[in-house]
Coordinates of C-alpha atoms and ligand atoms in Angstrom, one line a residue:
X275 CA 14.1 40.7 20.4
X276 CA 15.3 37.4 22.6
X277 CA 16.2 37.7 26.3
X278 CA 18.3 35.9 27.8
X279 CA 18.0 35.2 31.3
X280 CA 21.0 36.5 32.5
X281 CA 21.5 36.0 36.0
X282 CA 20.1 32.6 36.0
X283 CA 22.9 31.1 33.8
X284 CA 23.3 27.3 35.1
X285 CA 25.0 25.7 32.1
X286 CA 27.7 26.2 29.7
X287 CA 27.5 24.8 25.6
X288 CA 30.2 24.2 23.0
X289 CA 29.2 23.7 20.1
X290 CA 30.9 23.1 17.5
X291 CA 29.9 24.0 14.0
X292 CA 28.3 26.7 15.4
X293 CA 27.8 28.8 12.5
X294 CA 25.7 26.2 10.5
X295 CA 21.8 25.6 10.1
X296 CA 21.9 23.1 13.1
X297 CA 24.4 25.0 15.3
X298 CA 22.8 28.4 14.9
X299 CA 18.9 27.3 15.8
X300 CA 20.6 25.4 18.7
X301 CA 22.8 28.5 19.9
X302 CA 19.3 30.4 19.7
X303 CA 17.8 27.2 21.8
X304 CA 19.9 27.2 24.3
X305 CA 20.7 30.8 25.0
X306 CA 16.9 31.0 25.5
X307 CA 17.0 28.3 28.0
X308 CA 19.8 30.3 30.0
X309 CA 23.0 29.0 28.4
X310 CA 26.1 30.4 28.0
X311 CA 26.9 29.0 24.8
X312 CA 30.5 29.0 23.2
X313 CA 30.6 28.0 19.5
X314 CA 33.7 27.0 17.5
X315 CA 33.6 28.6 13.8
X316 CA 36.3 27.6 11.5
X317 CA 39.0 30.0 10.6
X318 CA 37.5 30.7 6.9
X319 CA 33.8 31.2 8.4
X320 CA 35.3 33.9 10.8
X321 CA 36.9 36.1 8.8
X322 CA 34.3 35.9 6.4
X323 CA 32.0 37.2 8.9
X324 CA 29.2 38.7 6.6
X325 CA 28.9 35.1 5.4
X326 CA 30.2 32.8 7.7
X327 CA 27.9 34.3 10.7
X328 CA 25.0 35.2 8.9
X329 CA 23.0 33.0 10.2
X330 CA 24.0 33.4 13.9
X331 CA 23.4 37.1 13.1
X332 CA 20.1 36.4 11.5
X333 CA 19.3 34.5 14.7
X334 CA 20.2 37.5 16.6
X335 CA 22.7 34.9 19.0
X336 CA 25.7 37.5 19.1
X337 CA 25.5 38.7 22.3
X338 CA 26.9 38.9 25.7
X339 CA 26.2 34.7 26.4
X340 CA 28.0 33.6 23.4
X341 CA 31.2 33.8 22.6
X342 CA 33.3 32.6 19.4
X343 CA 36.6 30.5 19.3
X344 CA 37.9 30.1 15.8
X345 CA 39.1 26.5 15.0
X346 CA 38.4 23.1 13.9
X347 CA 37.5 19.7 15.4
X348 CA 40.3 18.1 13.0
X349 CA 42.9 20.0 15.2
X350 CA 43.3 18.0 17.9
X351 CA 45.0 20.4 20.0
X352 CA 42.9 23.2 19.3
X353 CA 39.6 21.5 20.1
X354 CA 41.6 20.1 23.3
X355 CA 42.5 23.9 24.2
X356 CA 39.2 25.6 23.6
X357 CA 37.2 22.7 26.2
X358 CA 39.9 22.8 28.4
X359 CA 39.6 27.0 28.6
X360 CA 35.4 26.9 27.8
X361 CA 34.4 24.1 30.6
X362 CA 31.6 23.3 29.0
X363 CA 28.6 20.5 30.6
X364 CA 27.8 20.1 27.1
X365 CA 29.1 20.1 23.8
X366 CA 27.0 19.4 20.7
X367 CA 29.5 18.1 18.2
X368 CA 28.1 19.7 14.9
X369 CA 31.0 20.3 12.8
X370 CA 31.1 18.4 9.3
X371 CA 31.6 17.9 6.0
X372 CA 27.8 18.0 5.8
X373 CA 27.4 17.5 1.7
X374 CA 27.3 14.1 0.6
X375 CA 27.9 14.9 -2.9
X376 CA 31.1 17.0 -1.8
X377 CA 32.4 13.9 0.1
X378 CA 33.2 11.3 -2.9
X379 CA 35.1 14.6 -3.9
X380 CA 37.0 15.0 -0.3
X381 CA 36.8 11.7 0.8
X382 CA 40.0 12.8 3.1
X383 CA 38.8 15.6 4.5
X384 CA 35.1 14.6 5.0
X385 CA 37.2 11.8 6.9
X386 CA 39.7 14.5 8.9
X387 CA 36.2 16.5 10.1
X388 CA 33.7 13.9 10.3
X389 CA 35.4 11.1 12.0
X390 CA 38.3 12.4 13.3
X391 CA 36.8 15.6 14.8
X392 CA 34.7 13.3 17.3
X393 CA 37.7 11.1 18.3
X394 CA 39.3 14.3 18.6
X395 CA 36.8 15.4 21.2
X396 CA 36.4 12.4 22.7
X397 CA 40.0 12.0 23.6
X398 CA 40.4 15.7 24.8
X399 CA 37.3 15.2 27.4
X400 CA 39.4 11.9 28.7
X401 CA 42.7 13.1 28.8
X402 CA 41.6 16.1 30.7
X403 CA 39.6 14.0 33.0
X404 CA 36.8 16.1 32.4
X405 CA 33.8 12.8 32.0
X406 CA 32.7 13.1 35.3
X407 CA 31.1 16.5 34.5
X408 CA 30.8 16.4 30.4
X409 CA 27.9 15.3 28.2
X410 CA 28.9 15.1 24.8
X411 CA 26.0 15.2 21.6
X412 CA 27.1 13.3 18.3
X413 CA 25.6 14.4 15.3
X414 CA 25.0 10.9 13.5
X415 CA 23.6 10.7 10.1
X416 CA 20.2 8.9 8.4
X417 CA 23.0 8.6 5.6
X418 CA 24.8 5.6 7.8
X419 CA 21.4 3.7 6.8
X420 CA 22.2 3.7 3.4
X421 CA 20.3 1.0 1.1
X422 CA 19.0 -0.4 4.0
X423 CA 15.2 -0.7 3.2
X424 CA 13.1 1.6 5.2
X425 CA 11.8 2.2 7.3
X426 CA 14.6 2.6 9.1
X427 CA 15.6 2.8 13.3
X428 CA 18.1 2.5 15.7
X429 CA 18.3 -1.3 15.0
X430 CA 18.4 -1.1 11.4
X431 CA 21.3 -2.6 9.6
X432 CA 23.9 0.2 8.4
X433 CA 25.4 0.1 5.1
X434 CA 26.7 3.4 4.2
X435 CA 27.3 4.6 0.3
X436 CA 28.9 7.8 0.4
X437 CA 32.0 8.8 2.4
X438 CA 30.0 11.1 4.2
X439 CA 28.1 8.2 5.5
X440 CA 31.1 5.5 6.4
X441 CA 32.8 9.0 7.9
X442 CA 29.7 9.4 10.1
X443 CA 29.1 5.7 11.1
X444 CA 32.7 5.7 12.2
X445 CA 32.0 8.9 14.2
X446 CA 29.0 6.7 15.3
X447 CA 31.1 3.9 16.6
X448 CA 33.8 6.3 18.7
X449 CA 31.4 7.6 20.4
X450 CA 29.9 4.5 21.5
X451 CA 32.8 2.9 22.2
X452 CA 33.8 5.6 24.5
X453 CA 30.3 5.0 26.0
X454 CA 30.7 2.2 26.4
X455 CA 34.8 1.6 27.6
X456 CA 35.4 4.4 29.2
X457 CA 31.9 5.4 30.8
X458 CA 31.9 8.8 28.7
X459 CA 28.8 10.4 29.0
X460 CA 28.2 10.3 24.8
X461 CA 25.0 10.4 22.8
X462 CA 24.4 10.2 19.1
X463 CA 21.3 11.6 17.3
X464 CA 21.0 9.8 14.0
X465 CA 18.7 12.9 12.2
X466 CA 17.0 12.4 9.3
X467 CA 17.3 15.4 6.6
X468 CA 16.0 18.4 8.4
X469 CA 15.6 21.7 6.6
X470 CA 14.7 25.1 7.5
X471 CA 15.0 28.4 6.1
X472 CA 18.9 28.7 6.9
X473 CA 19.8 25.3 5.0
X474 CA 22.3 25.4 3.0
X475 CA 21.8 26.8 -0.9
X476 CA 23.3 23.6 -2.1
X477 CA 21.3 21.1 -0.5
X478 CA 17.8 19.7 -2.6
X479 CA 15.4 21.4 -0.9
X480 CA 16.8 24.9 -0.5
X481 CA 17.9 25.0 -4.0
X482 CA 14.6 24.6 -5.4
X483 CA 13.2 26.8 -3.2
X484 CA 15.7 29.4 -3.5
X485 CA 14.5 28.9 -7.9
X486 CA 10.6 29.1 -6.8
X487 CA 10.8 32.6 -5.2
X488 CA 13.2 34.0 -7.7
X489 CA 10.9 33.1 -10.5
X490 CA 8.3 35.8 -9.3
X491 CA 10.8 38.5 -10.5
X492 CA 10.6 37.0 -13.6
X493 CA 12.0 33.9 -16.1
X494 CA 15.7 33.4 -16.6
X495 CA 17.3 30.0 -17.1
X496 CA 15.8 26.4 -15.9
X497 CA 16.5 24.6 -12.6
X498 CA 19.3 22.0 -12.9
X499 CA 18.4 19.0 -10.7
X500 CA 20.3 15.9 -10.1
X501 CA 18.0 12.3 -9.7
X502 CA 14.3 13.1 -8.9
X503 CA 13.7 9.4 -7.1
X504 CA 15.6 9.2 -4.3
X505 CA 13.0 9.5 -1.3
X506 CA 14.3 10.8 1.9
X507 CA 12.5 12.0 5.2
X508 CA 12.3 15.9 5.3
X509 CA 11.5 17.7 8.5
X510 CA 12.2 20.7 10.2
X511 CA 15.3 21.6 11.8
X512 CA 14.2 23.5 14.8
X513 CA 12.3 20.7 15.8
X514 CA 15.7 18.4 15.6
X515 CA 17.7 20.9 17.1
X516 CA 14.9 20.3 20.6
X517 CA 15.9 16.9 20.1
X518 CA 19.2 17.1 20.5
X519 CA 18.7 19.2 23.6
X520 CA 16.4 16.7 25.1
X521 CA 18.8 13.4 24.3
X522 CA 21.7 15.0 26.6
X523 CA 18.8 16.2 29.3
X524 CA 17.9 12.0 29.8
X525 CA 18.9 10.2 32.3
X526 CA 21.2 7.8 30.3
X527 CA 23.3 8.5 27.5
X528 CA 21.6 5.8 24.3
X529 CA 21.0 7.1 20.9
X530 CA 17.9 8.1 19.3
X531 CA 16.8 8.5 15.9
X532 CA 15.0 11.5 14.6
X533 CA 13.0 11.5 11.8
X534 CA 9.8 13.3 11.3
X535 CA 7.8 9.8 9.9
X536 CA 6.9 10.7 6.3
X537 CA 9.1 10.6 3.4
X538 CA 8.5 12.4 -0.2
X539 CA 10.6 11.8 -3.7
X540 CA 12.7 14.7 -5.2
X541 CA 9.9 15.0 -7.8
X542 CA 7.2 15.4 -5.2
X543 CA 9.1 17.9 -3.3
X544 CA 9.9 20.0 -6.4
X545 CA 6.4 19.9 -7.7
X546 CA 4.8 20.8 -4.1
X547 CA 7.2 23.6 -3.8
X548 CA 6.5 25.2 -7.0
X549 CA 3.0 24.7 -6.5
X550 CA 2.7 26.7 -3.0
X551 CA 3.1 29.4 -5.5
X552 CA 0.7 28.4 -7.9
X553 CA 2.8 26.8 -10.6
X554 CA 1.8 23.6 -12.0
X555 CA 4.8 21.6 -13.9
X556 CA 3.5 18.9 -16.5
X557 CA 7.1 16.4 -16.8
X558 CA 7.9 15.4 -20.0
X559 CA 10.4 12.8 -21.7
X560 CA 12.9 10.5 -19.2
X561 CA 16.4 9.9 -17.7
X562 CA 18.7 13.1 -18.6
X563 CA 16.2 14.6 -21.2
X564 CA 13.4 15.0 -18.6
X565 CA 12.0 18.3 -18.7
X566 CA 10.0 19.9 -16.2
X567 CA 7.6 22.0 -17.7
X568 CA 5.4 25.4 -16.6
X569 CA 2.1 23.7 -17.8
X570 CA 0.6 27.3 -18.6
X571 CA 3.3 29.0 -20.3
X572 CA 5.2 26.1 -21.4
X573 CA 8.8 27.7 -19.8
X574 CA 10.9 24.9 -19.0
X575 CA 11.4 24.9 -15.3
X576 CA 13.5 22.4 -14.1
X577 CA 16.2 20.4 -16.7
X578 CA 17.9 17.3 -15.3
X579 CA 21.9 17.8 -15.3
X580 CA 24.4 14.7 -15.0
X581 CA 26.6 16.9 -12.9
X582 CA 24.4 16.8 -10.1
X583 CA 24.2 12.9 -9.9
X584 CA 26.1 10.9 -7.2
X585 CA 28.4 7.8 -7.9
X586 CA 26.1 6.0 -5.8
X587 CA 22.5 7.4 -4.4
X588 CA 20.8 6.2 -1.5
X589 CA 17.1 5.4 -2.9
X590 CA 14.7 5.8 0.1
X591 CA 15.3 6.8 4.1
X592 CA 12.2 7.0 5.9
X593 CA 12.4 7.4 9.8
X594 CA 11.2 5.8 12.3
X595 CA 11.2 7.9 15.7
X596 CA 9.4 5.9 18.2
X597 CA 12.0 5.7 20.6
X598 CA 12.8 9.3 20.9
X599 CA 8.7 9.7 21.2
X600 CA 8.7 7.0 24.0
X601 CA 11.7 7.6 26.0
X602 CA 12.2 11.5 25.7
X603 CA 8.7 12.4 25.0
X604 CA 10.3 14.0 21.5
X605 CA 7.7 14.5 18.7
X606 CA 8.0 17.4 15.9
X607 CA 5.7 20.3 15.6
X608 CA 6.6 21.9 12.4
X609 CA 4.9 19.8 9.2
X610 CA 6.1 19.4 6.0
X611 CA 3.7 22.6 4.6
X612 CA 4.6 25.3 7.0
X613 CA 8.7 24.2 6.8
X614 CA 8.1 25.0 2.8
X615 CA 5.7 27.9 3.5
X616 CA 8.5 29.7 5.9
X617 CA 11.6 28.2 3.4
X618 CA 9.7 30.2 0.5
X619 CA 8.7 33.2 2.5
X620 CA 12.5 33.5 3.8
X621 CA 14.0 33.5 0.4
X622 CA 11.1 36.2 -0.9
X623 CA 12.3 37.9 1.8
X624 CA 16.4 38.0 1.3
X625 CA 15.7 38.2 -2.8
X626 CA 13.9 41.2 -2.2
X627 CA 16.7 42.6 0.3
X628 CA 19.2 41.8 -2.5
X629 CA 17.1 43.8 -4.9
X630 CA 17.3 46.7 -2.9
X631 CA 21.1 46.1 -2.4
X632 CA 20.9 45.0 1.2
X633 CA 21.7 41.5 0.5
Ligands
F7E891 O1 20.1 15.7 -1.4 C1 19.0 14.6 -4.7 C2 20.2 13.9 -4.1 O2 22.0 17.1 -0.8 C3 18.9 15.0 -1.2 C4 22.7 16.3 4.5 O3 22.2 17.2 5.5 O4 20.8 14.8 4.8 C5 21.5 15.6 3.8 O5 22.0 14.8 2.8 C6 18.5 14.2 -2.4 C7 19.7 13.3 -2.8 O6 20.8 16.0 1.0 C8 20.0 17.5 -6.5 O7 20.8 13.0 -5.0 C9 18.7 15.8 -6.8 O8 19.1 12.0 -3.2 O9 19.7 17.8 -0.1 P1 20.7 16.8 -0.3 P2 21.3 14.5 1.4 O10 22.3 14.0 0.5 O11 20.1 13.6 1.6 C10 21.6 13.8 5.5 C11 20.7 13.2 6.5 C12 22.8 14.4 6.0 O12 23.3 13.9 7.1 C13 23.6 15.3 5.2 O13 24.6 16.0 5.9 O14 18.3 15.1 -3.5 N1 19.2 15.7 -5.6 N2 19.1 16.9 -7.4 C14 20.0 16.7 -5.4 N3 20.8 17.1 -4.3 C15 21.5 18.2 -4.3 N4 22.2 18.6 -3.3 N5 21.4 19.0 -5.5 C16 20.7 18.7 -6.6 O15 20.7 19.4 -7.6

């Protein structure tokens, strides 16, 4: 049970996205610091509300200090309205077109959400001449790195390859811009991939682990994976979702990269998560025939699937966080073995739920 502490309410949050990994921990965040937090949830998320708000009901943020406002950061009147009615002193902008794979599908939409969403905000603050008292949070992307060789920080060379990642490194460069032309009070947090238990079924990590648990109730089908060797830099969301509180509590605006220092392949990932529960794979054969393989009873496990490929894949992010460490004192608590161990445990938990039809 979470308490809030009521009387003592000093600030007000929008954030957008709200119903997402990122904006949910960060709704539980600041509502325990005392917030009243206001989220924006899209029209589809809201009506679906056994889906779309799981994780805020998971999280237990429904409540008397947080209230919802459907809409979307691509409507720039709407996200105009809802600051101009909300007031906020800080809004997180975490609405996107998060899936990279998705975005070569959308390029046009991951461009409406992820770009234009933050101009859209950025414009609204202005034109209501509300700088003076806003702080605005950008959520920039590791994927504006692209093939840059790692490891990589806030002077690092950007050369997107997706259209998630040229979206967000135009998002990047509004916000800076308004920084720096028109003095708005705008910082961008350029996170590394961060999972947690409430990431997204579609993404790597949750995927497999989502395959690990269900395999204690027994064989079915193999795992289809896309490439194995791209490396990236896997921490913990709650830890990021501190950092983004901490960039818009500094004294200056700047932006910060977060990143939790240590970087693992696809493979490595897969084969640590399926052996927290004590399965070994043996891989056998190359390229599309690879086969991962349950070294004791010879099941395949994981099959490699073309589908799941991108038209262009980012090899190897690896973070480098030493300025968030120096200047806001930002340093992550959760490692790599307890995010997996609580990612696993979660699922366990909700397949088991499921099983008794409460899922
Ligand atoms: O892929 C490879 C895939 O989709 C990770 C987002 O939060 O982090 C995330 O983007 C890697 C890629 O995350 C499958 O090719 C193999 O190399 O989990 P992901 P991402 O693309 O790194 C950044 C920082 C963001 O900002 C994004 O919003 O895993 N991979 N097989 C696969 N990926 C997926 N999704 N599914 C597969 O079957």
């Amino acid at each position: 049970m979470h308490k809030h502490k009521g009387a003592m309410v000093q600030k007000k949050a929008l954030i957008t996205g709200v119903a997402g990994q990122d904006g949910a921990y960060l709704a539980r965040f600041l509502l325990d610091k005392g917030y009243e937090v206001h989220g924006l949830v899209r029209w589809d998320s809201y009506v679906a509300k056994r889906d779309g708000l799981r994780r805020l009901n998971l999280l237990e943020v429904l409540g008397p200090y947080f209230s919802i406002h459907y809409g979307d950061v691509s409507d720039a009147h709407n996200i105009a309205s809802v600051i101009k009615s909300t007031k906020p002193d800080e809004i997180y902008n975490l609405a996107a077109l998060s899936h990279v794979q998705v975005s070569f599908d959308v390029p046009a939409s991951s461009f409406d959400i992820n770009a234009h969403g933050i101009l859209n905000i950025l414009e609204a603050v202005r034109c209501l001449d509300m700088e003076e008292r806003v702080r605005i949070y950008q959520a920039s992307s590791s994927e504006m790195f692209g093939k840059v060789p790692a490891p990589q920080n806030e002077m690092s060379a950007m050369q997107p390859c997706s259209p998630y990642g040229v979206s967000k490194l135009a998002g990047y460069h509004l916000a800076r811009l308004y920084r720096e032309s028109y003095g708005l009070w705008v910082c961008n947090g350029i996170l590394f991939n961060h999972e947690s238990p409430l990431r997204g079924e579609d993404f790597v990590t949750h995927k497999v682990t989502r395959y690990v648990a269900e395999l204690e109730h027994g064989y079915q089908k193999p795992l289809s994976l896309g490439n194995l060797e791209a490396i990236r830099d896997w921490g913990d969301a709650r830890d990021y979702v501190r950092g983004m509180w901490m960039m818009m509590q500094a004294e200056e605006p700047d932006d910060f990269v977060l990143a939790s220092g240590q970087a693992l392949s696809v493979r490595a990932f897969v084969d640590a998560a399926f052996s927290s529960l004590g399965y070994q794979i043996e891989w056998r054969g190359s390229g599309l025939d690879e086969l991962g393989v349950d070294a004791e009873t010879g099941n395949v496990l994981v099959k490699i699937d073309e589908a799941f490929y991108r038209p262009l894949e980012l090899d190897h992010l690896l973070g480098d966080a030493s300025k968030a460490k120096d200047i806001l004192a930002w340093k992550p608590e959760i490692g790599f073995e307890q995010m997996l161990r609580d990612m696993i445990e979660h699922d366990r938990k909700i397949i088991s739920l499921e099983g008794n039809g409460d899922g």
